[in-house]
Structure formats: structure tokens, C-alpha cells
CSV table of C-alpha atoms in Angstrom, one decimal:
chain,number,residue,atom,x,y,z
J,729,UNK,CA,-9.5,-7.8,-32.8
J,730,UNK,CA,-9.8,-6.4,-36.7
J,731,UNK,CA,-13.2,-5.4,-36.3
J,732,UNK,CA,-11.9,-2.9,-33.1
J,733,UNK,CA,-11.3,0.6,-33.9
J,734,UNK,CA,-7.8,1.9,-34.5
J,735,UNK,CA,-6.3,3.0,-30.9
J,736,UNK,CA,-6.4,6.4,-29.9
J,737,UNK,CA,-5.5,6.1,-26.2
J,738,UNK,CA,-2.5,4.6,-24.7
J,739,UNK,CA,-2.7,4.0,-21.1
J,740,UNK,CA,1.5,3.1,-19.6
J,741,UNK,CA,2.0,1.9,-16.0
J,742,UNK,CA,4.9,3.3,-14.1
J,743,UNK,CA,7.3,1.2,-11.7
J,744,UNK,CA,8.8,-2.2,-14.0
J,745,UNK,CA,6.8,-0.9,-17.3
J,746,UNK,CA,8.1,2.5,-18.2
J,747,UNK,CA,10.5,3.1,-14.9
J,748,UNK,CA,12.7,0.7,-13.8
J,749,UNK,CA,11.8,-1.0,-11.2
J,750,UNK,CA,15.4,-1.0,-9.0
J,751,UNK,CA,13.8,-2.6,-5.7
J,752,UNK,CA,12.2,0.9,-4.9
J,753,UNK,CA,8.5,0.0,-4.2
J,754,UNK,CA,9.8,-3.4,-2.2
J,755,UNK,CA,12.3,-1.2,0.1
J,756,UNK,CA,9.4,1.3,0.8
J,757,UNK,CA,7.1,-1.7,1.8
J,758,UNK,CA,9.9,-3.5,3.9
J,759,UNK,CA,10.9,-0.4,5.7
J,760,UNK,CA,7.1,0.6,6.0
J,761,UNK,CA,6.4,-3.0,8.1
J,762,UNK,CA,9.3,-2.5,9.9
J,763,UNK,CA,7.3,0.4,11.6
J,764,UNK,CA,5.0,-1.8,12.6
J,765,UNK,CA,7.1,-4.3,14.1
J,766,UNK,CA,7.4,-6.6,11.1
J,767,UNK,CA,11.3,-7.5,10.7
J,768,UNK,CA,13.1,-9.2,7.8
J,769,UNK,CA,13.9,-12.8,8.5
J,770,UNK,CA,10.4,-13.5,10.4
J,771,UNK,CA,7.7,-15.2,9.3
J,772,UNK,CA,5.3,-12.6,9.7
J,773,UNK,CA,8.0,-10.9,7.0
J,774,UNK,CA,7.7,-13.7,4.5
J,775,UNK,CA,4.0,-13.5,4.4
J,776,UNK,CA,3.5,-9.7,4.1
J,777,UNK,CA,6.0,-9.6,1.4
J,778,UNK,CA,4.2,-12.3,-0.7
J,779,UNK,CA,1.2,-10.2,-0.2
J,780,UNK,CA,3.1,-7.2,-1.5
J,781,UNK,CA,4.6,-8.6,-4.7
J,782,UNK,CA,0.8,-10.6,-5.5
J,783,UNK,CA,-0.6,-7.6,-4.9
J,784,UNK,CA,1.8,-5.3,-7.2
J,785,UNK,CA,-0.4,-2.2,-9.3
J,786,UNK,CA,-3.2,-2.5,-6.9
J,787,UNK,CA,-3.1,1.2,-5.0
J,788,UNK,CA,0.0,1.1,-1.7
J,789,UNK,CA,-3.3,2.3,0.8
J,790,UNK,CA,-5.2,-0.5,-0.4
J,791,UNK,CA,-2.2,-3.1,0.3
J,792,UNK,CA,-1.6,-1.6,3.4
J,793,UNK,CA,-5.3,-2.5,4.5
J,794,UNK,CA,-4.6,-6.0,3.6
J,795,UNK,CA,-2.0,-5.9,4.6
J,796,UNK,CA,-3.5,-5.2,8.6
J,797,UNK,CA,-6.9,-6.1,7.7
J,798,UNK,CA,-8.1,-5.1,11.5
J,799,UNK,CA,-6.2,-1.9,12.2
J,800,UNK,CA,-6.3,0.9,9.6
J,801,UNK,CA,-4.4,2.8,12.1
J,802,UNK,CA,-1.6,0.9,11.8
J,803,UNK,CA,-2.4,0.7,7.8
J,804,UNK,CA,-2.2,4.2,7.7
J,805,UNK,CA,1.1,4.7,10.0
J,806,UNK,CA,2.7,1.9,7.9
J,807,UNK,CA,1.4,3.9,4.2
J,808,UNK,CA,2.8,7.0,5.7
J,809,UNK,CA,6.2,5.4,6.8
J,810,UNK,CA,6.0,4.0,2.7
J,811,UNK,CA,5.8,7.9,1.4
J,812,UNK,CA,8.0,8.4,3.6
J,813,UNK,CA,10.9,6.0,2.3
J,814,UNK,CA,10.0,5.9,-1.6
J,815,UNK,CA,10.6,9.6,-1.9
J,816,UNK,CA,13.8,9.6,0.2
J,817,UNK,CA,14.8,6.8,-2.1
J,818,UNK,CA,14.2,9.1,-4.8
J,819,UNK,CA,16.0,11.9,-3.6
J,820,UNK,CA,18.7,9.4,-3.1
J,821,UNK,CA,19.3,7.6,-6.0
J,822,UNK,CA,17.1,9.3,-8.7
J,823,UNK,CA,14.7,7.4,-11.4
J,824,UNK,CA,15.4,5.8,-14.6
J,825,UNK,CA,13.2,4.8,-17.2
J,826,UNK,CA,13.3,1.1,-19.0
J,827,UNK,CA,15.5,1.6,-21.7
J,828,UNK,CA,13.7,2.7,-24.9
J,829,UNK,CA,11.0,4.0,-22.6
J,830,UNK,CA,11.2,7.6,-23.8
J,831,UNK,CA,11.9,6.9,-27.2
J,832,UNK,CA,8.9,4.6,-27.1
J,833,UNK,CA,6.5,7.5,-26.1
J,834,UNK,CA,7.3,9.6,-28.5
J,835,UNK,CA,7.0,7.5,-31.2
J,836,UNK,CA,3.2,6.9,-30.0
J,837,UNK,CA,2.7,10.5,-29.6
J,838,UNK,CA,4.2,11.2,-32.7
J,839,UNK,CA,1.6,8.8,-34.1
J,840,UNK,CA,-1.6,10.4,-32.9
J,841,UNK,CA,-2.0,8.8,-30.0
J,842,UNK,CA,-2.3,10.1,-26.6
J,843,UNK,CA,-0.6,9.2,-23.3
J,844,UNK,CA,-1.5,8.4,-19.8
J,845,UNK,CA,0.4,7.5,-17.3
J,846,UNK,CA,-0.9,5.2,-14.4
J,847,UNK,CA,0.5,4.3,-11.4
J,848,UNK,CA,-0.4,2.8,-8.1
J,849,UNK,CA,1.2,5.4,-6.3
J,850,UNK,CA,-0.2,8.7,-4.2
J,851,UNK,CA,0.0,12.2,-6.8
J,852,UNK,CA,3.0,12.9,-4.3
J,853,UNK,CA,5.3,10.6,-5.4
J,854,UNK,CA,3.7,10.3,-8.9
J,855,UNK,CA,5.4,13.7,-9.2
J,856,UNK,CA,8.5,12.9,-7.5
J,857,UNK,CA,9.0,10.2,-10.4
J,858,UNK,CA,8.5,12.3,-13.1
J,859,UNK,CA,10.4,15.2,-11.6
J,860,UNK,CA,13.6,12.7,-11.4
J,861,UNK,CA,13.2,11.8,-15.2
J,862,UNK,CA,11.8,14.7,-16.6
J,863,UNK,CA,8.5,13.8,-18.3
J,864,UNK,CA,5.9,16.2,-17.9
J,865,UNK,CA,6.3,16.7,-21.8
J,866,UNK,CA,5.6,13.3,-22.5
J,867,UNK,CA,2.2,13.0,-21.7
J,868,UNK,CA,-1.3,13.8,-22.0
J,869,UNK,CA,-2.7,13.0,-19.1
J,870,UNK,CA,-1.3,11.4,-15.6
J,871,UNK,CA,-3.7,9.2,-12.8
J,872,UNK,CA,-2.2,8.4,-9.8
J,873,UNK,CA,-4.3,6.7,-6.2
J,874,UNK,CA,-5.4,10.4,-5.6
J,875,UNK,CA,-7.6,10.8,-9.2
J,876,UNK,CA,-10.0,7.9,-8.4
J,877,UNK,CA,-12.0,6.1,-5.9
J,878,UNK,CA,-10.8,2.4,-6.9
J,879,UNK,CA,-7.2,1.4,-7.7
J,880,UNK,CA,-7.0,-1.7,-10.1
J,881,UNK,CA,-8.4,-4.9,-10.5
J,882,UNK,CA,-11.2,-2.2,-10.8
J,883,UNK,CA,-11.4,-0.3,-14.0
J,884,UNK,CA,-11.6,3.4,-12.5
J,885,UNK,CA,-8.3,4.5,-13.9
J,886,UNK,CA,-8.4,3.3,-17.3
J,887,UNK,CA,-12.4,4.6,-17.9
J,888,UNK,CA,-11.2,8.1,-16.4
J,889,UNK,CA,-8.8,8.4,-18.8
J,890,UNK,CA,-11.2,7.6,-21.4
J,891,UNK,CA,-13.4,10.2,-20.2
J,892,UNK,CA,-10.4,13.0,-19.4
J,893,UNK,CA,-8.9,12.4,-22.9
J,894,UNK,CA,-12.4,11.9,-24.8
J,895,UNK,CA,-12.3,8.7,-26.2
J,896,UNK,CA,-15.3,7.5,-28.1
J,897,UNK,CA,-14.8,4.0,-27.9
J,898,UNK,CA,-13.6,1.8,-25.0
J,899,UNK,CA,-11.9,-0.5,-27.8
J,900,UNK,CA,-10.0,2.3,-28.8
J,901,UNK,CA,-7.6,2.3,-25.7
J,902,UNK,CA,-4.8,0.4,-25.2
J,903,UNK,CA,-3.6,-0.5,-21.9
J,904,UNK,CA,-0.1,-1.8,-21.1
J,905,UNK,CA,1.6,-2.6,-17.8
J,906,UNK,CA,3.6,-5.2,-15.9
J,907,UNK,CA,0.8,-6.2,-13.4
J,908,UNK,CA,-1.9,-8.9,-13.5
J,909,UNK,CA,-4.1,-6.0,-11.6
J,910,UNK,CA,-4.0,-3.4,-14.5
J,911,UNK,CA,-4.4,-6.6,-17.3
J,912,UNK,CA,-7.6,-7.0,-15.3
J,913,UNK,CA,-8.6,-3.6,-15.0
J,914,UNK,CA,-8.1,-3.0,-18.7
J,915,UNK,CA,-10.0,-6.0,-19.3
J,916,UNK,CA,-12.8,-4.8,-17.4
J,917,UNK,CA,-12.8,-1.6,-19.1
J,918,UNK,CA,-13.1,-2.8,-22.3
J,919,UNK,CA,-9.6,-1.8,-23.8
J,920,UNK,CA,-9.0,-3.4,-27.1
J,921,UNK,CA,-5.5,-4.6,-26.4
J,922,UNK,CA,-4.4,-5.2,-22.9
J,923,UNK,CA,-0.7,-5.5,-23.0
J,924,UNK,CA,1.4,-7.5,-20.2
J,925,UNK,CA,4.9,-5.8,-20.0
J,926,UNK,CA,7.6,-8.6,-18.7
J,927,UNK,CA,9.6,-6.2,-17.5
J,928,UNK,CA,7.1,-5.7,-14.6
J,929,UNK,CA,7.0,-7.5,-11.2
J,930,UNK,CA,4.4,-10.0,-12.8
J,931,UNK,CA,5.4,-12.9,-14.7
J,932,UNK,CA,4.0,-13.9,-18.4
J,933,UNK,CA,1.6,-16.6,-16.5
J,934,UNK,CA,0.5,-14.2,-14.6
J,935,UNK,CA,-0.3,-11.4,-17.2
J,936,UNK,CA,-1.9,-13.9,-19.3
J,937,UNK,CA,-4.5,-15.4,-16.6
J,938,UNK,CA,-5.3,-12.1,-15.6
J,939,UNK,CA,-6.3,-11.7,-19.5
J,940,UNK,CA,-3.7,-10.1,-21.3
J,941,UNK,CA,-4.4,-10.5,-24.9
J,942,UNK,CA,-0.5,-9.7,-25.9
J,943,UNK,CA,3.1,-9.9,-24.4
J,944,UNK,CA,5.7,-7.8,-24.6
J,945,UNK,CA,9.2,-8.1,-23.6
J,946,UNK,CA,9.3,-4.4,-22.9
J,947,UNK,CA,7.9,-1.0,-23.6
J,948,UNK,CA,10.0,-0.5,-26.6
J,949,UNK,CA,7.8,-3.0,-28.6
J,950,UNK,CA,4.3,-1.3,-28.0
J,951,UNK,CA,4.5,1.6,-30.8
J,952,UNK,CA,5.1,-1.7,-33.0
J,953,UNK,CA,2.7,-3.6,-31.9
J,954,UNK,CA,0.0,-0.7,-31.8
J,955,UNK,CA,0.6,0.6,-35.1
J,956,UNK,CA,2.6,-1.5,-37.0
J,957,UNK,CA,-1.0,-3.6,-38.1
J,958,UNK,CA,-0.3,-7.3,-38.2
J,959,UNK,CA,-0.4,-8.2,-34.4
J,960,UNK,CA,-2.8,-5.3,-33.3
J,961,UNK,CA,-4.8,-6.8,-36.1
J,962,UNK,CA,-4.7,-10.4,-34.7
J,963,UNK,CA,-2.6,-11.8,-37.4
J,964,UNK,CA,0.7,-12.9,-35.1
J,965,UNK,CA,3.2,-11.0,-33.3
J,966,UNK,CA,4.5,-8.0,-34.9
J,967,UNK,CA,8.6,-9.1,-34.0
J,968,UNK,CA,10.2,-11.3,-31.9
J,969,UNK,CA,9.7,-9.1,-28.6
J,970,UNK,CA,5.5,-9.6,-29.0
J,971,UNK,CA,3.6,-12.7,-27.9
J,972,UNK,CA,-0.3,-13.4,-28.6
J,973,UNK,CA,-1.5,-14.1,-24.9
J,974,UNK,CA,-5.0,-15.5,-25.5
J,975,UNK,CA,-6.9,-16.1,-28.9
């Protein structure tokens, strides 16, 4: 990595990297299945919900189409009944970011960098999120399932940021997130560091097979990672909350 560019572009997932994730995304899937006949304490249960969490920061329509591979109307009921539920939830019981989330942020901003936020979710309830914790400021830029045609593995998110936000060099983007999907996508878009987040529903095996090149133990370790020089440089972890994933 020390012949990359310095970054210029920070690309942050939502749910489990800079949110906490309090069980909001699975609710909205269980209740969504339920509309479909699929019923905690089945089988047919079990196995939709292993599908879900494997399946975390890839976009909710595209789950839902695996999710009943040979009836998008019922993929579509079900991704209604999901919009449905997350944004009652919401209304409910509010949003919260990871702790040192915002303060995180602005210490990248304050460096020069600029933000996007990504997020598997519909503009909807991309808004709803950032209406509960109040972070238009925060950012440059926001993608949500409604911005491009392909949700991750694929690399459409990270590359339109690049383009939206003008950035001259794939390497110069960093991309971190709690989900194998988005460590595969920013791989795929040539990031120069891909960053699994172990707050996130994925664990550290999983981020680092879907090519993370660090770990983190939570957002309030990337500004020291991206700018503090040693680790973003390859020479070890910047402190004890970042792990080298891959050589």
C-alpha cells in the first residue's frame, strides 16, 4: 500500500458500522416473512434467516428475491412489509450511532477528506436514519438502493461515489463497513484500504475472506488508521483497535 495515493474519499456503511445495529434490520426481515407465511420457530424460519444475516449489506430487494427466488410478487409484498416495519421501528425507538461515530466523522472531515454514506437500504429509510440522528451535516455525499443499479458484492456504490465526489484515483478511496458484501465491493472497485468494521453483523473471518485488507474494532479507529501513516502505509496497525487483514 505506500506506493497508493493518500485517501481523499471515505466511503462508511450504515446499520453495525456507523449506527448501531439494535436488532432493527433482523426485526424488519422477521416481521416481513411473517407476511408471507414464514413464522419463527419453523424451519422454513431458520433457513430464511441464515440467508438474511449471510446476505447482510447486499440491497433488502435483492434479499427478498432470494429470498423467494420464484415469486417476485411475494418478494415485493414481503420488501414492502420490511419498509413498512423498519421505519415504524424508527419512529419507535429512534437511532443511535456507534459510539465515537460522530466524533469519528468529523475528525475525517476535518482532515480533508470527504464522506459518503452507504447503506443497503431504500432513500426512504436512508432518510429516516439520518433524520433520527441528525447527520445531514456530516456528509458529503449519501447512496442508498435507489442511487444505483447493483447493490454490493458489485462495486456500483463505491465507483459512483468516486464519480459524484470526483476522485481521481480509485486507490484514493477508502471503504469501511461491517459486511463481507461491501469488503468485496470495495475490493472490486479498486479502494486502496478496505476496512472490515467488527461492530457489523459480519465476523473478522468473514471480512477478511471477503478481502479486507484491515480490521477495526469500530469506527472510532478509522481517522487513525487513515491518517495517522504507519498502518495506512502498511507498516502494522496504527493502535491496538487495528488489525492487518491480508498482506
Amino acid at each position: 500500500m505506500s506506493d497508493a495515493p493518500s485517501a481523499t474519499l471515505v466511503c462508511c456503511g450504515l446499520i453495525g458500522t456507523t449506527v448501531a445495529d439494535t436488532g432493527l434490520v433482523e426485526r424488519a426481515f422477521t416481521e416481513s416473512i411473517a407476511t408471507q407465511g414464514i413464522v419463527p420457530g419453523t424451519g422454513a424460519y431458520a433457513r430464511c434467516m441464515a440467508f438474511v444475516h449471510r446476505s447482510r449489506g447486499q440491497f433488502t430487494g435483492e434479499v427478498m428475491s432470494g429470498l423467494f427466488p420464484d415469486n417476485q410478487a411475494r418478494a415485493q409484498a414481503a420488501q414492502l412489509a420490511f419498509e413498512r416495519s423498519f421505519s415504524s421501528a424508527v419512529d419507535r425507538m429512534g437511532a443511535q450511532p456507534v459510539p465515537g461515530a460522530p466524533e469519528a466523522l468529523a475528525r475525517l472531515s476535518e482532515s480533508g477528506l470527504r464522506i459518503c454514506l452507504v447503506t443497503e437500504l431504500s432513500p426512504r429509510l436512508l432518510d429516516r436514519v439520518l433524520d433520527a440522528i441528525g447527520w445531514w451535516g456530516h456528509l458529503d455525499l449519501k447512496l442508498s438502493s435507489g442511487d444505483v443499479p447493483r447493490g454490493c458484492p458489485a462495486p456500483d456504490q463505491m465507483l459512483c461515489a468516486m464519480l459524484r465526489l470526483g476522485v481521481t484515483d480509485v486507490r484514493e478511496t477508502v471503504v469501511a463497513d461491517g459486511t463481507g458484501p461491501a469488503m468485496l465491493a470495495a475490493r472490486r472497485a479498486g479502494a486502496g484500504l478496505a476496512v472490515g468494521v467488527l461492530t457489523g453483523p459480519h465476523s473478522r473471518d468473514r471480512l477478511s475472506r471477503a478481502g479486507a485488507t484491515h480490521l477495526i474494532g469500530s469506527i472510532s479507529a478509522l481517522p487513525e488508521l487513515v491518517t495517522g501513516g504507519a498502518a495506512a502505509a502498511g507498516d502494522g496497525p496504527a493502535d491496538a483497535d487495528v488489525d492487518r487483514a491480508v498482506g
